[in-house]
Structure formats: structure tokens, C-alpha cells
Amino acid sequence: MGIDARVSKKAGAVALLAAAGVSLTSIPAAANGATARQPAAARAGVQAPTDPGTARLPSGLSALSWMVADADTGNVLAAKSPHRRLAPASTLKTLFAVTVLPKFSAGTVRRVSSADLDGIGAGSSVVGVRQGRRYTVGDLWRGVFLRSGNDAVHVLASMNGGWRTTADEMQETARKLGARDTTVKSPDGYDAPGQVSSAHDLTVFARAGLANEDFARYCSTSRATFPGAGGATRIENTNRLLVGSHGMARYPGIIGVKNGYTTKAGNTLIAAARRNGRTLLVTVLNPQSKEYNAVYKEAGALLDWGFRTAGTAQPVGTLHAVRATDEDGGPLRPVAADVTPAPRGGSPWRGPLVLAAGGAGLAAFGLGAVLARRRQTRDGGVRRGGTA
């Protein structure tokens, strides 16, 4: 497998999220299922609360598909075509991280070979990994999350047994998480024939990821250093809602997660934010308005709507928990195989879950209420071409 060192992690109960004074509390480890049963025509369109007095959805939403979900309760607050299968671009790196990140400790060192970098797609976003240089696994994950580096993904996939093996493991992880709309062909999210995901599935991946302290830390990092030929160089996250750049202000309470772009996928984004004790996830796929920063503006508008609406209106559906048979990595068994309406008046879950799946290399951690502050960061941008 070409692995210099490999360290397995066991599930833990408390995790630190360094997100400008933002912390997540008791996010369940994973999700399975989607929104409530509705006629096919309704499922293909917009699903939103109809309670009297509920805030109207934002105007001008042009994305082909989107979802707003409460990360703590699993309630789906609103969605448009949540199971429409679309190219995900680099938001698929969330599934890559959920699958591979728990396998190697951050301090593990890898000397990059030419084989590690084989097959990087033309025009890919890269962080600057060089053959013959040594990188820690932590360096590589910062390259994945901040710069969407397909070169870093290739090295980590090589450590994991290869490109095809990693794609197969990601597919198995998606299956165990109940994400049935996803087909993995290229683990970095680069456009490949047949590769698709959905707003539902990407929300599931982000939610499972945020239950892992390392994922939560990396996806919320705005600025870091990366080894370069002349010494450490500064890299900034390409998520404009996180860093505040290119005409976008940093979103209040932003946690982060992942943005992406390819020619086929257009702009894609999974954004998580926490305000007033509530954590929301918004996934937006391929806005059609052609407006500058459309994916960020639409995600921000949906987050604003969600924070106004959450807890006051009947959800349109719920995400279901997936439990492991034992904490050390037995087979996963979904609580429910299909979707059901969300109950009124509370969460369907009673506390955090722990998820582990040795076969897919998946281990997620329950999140606690540890609070951390992080300094403000300078602007960062999005790299276009391939995935970003």
C-alpha cells in the first residue's frame, strides 16, 4: 500500500471545533434517508414548511438543487430536488475525508513518489505537492480542505491502497450512510463519466464529517502554512463564506465545510454555520443565475432563512441515524431503510451517536461543547479549472 505509517483511531466523545468562537454540540455521527414521502412531482420541486407565519423562502434561488438541514436534530427544513443526481465537484471530498481521514494520524510522514501523483486531471486545483518531498498527513489534509488540492488527494489515496480502492471504499461508506444517490468514480471530485451525488447525500457526508474532530478542525481552518520549495508558504481556504473574500463577507457563525467547481458541476457548496445554539447545514448545487458569487449568496440566504425558521415550523422531513452494532467497528445497520416524516415537537434522536465501520475505514466522533477561539484571517479565493 506504500504506507509509511498507519494509525487507527477509536471513537471519542468530545471534539474541539476551532471556528471563530463557534462550537458544535452533540451532533449525531451520521445520517440515512432523506425528506418526507411526497408525490413525485413534489419531490422533484421545492419542499418547504407551510405553517402559518413561516418566513418565505429567499427569492432568486437559481440552484438546480439545494437543502437546508438542522445538523443537531437531523430535521430537513426545506429542499429543492434533494435527490437530483448531479456532478458534485470537490464537495465530494467530504466523502473522501469521512472515509480516509480516520486511518492515519496527522503526524504520519509520507515521501511522495511519482506514482502518488499519477493521473491528476488536467486543470485540477492543486496545493503544490512535489515528488520526492516529505509531507505530514496533516499537511496533506490542509491541502485538501483549504486549497482543494487534487494532488494531496492523490497522495492520501495512494497511502490508502490506491485510487480504485479508495473509490470503492468511498462507495461503500456512502452506502452505509444511506446515501443512495452517489456514484464515485474519481475520489477528488474531478469530472468523470457517471460520477454523481445529490444535495441530500452531500449533506449527509458533511454531517458525518462534522462528527469527527479532525474533519471539523480542517474544514473550519481559514489560513494555514504548507511546505514549499523555499520554505513554508501561506495558503487560504477557497470557501468565500469562511474567509470573507471576493466581495463576500464572512458569514456570521460560519463553521465551513467545502466548496467546489468544475465545468460540468458548476459551482457547488456545502456550508455549516452555528448561531444561537443551533447548527445548520446548507448544500447548494449549480446555481443558474450566472450572478457573481451566486453559490455563496444563495447559501447565505438559505442559512439566514433557516436560522429564522428552525424550531418554529414543521420540518419537511428528517435524516435518520445509522448505528453501529458496537463502538469498535461492527457492521452498520440503518435504523430506518426509507424516509419518514419528521415528528413535530422535538428531535428524533436522544443524544450523540458513535459510528464506526472498519470495512470502509470510517470512524466518526461525537462532538462536545468545547469552545475555542481562532483569529481572523485574510481574504482567500477560489481556484477555477478542474475542481476547486
PDB file of N, CA and C in Angstrom, residues 240-245 247-251:
ATOM      1  N   ARG A 240     -15.414  31.189   0.259  1.00  0.00           N
ATOM      2  CA  ARG A 240     -15.522  32.637   0.452  1.00  0.00           C
ATOM      3  C   ARG A 240     -16.424  33.020   1.617  1.00  0.00           C
ATOM      4  N   LEU A 241     -17.373  32.162   1.991  1.00  0.00           N
ATOM      5  CA  LEU A 241     -18.180  32.440   3.173  1.00  0.00           C
ATOM      6  C   LEU A 241     -17.361  32.288   4.445  1.00  0.00           C
ATOM      7  N   LEU A 242     -16.334  31.457   4.395  1.00  0.00           N
ATOM      8  CA  LEU A 242     -15.491  31.219   5.563  1.00  0.00           C
ATOM      9  C   LEU A 242     -14.449  32.314   5.738  1.00  0.00           C
ATOM     10  N   VAL A 243     -13.782  32.695   4.652  1.00  0.00           N
ATOM     11  CA  VAL A 243     -12.687  33.660   4.778  1.00  0.00           C
ATOM     12  C   VAL A 243     -13.141  35.095   4.582  1.00  0.00           C
ATOM     13  N   GLY A 244     -14.246  35.299   3.864  1.00  0.00           N
ATOM     14  CA  GLY A 244     -14.678  36.652   3.540  1.00  0.00           C
ATOM     15  C   GLY A 244     -13.780  37.237   2.471  1.00  0.00           C
ATOM     16  N   SER A 245     -14.107  37.001   1.218  1.00  0.00           N
ATOM     17  CA  SER A 245     -13.253  37.459   0.126  1.00  0.00           C
ATOM     18  C   SER A 245     -14.065  37.605  -1.149  1.00  0.00           C
ATOM     19  N   GLY A 247     -15.656  39.935  -2.532  1.00  0.00           N
ATOM     20  CA  GLY A 247     -16.933  40.600  -2.415  1.00  0.00           C
ATOM     21  C   GLY A 247     -17.904  39.952  -1.454  1.00  0.00           C
ATOM     22  N   MET A 248     -17.520  38.836  -0.824  1.00  0.00           N
ATOM     23  CA  MET A 248     -18.371  38.178   0.162  1.00  0.00           C
ATOM     24  C   MET A 248     -17.852  38.463   1.563  1.00  0.00           C
ATOM     25  N   ALA A 249     -18.758  38.798   2.464  1.00  0.00           N
ATOM     26  CA  ALA A 249     -18.392  38.942   3.869  1.00  0.00           C
ATOM     27  C   ALA A 249     -18.348  37.559   4.515  1.00  0.00           C
ATOM     28  N   ARG A 250     -17.526  37.431   5.528  1.00  0.00           N
ATOM     29  CA  ARG A 250     -17.515  36.190   6.303  1.00  0.00           C
ATOM     30  C   ARG A 250     -18.888  36.014   6.943  1.00  0.00           C
ATOM     31  N   TYR A 251     -19.490  34.834   6.754  1.00  0.00           N
ATOM     32  CA  TYR A 251     -20.841  34.618   7.245  1.00  0.00           C
ATOM     33  C   TYR A 251     -20.837  34.506   8.769  1.00  0.00           C
TER      34      TYR A 251
END
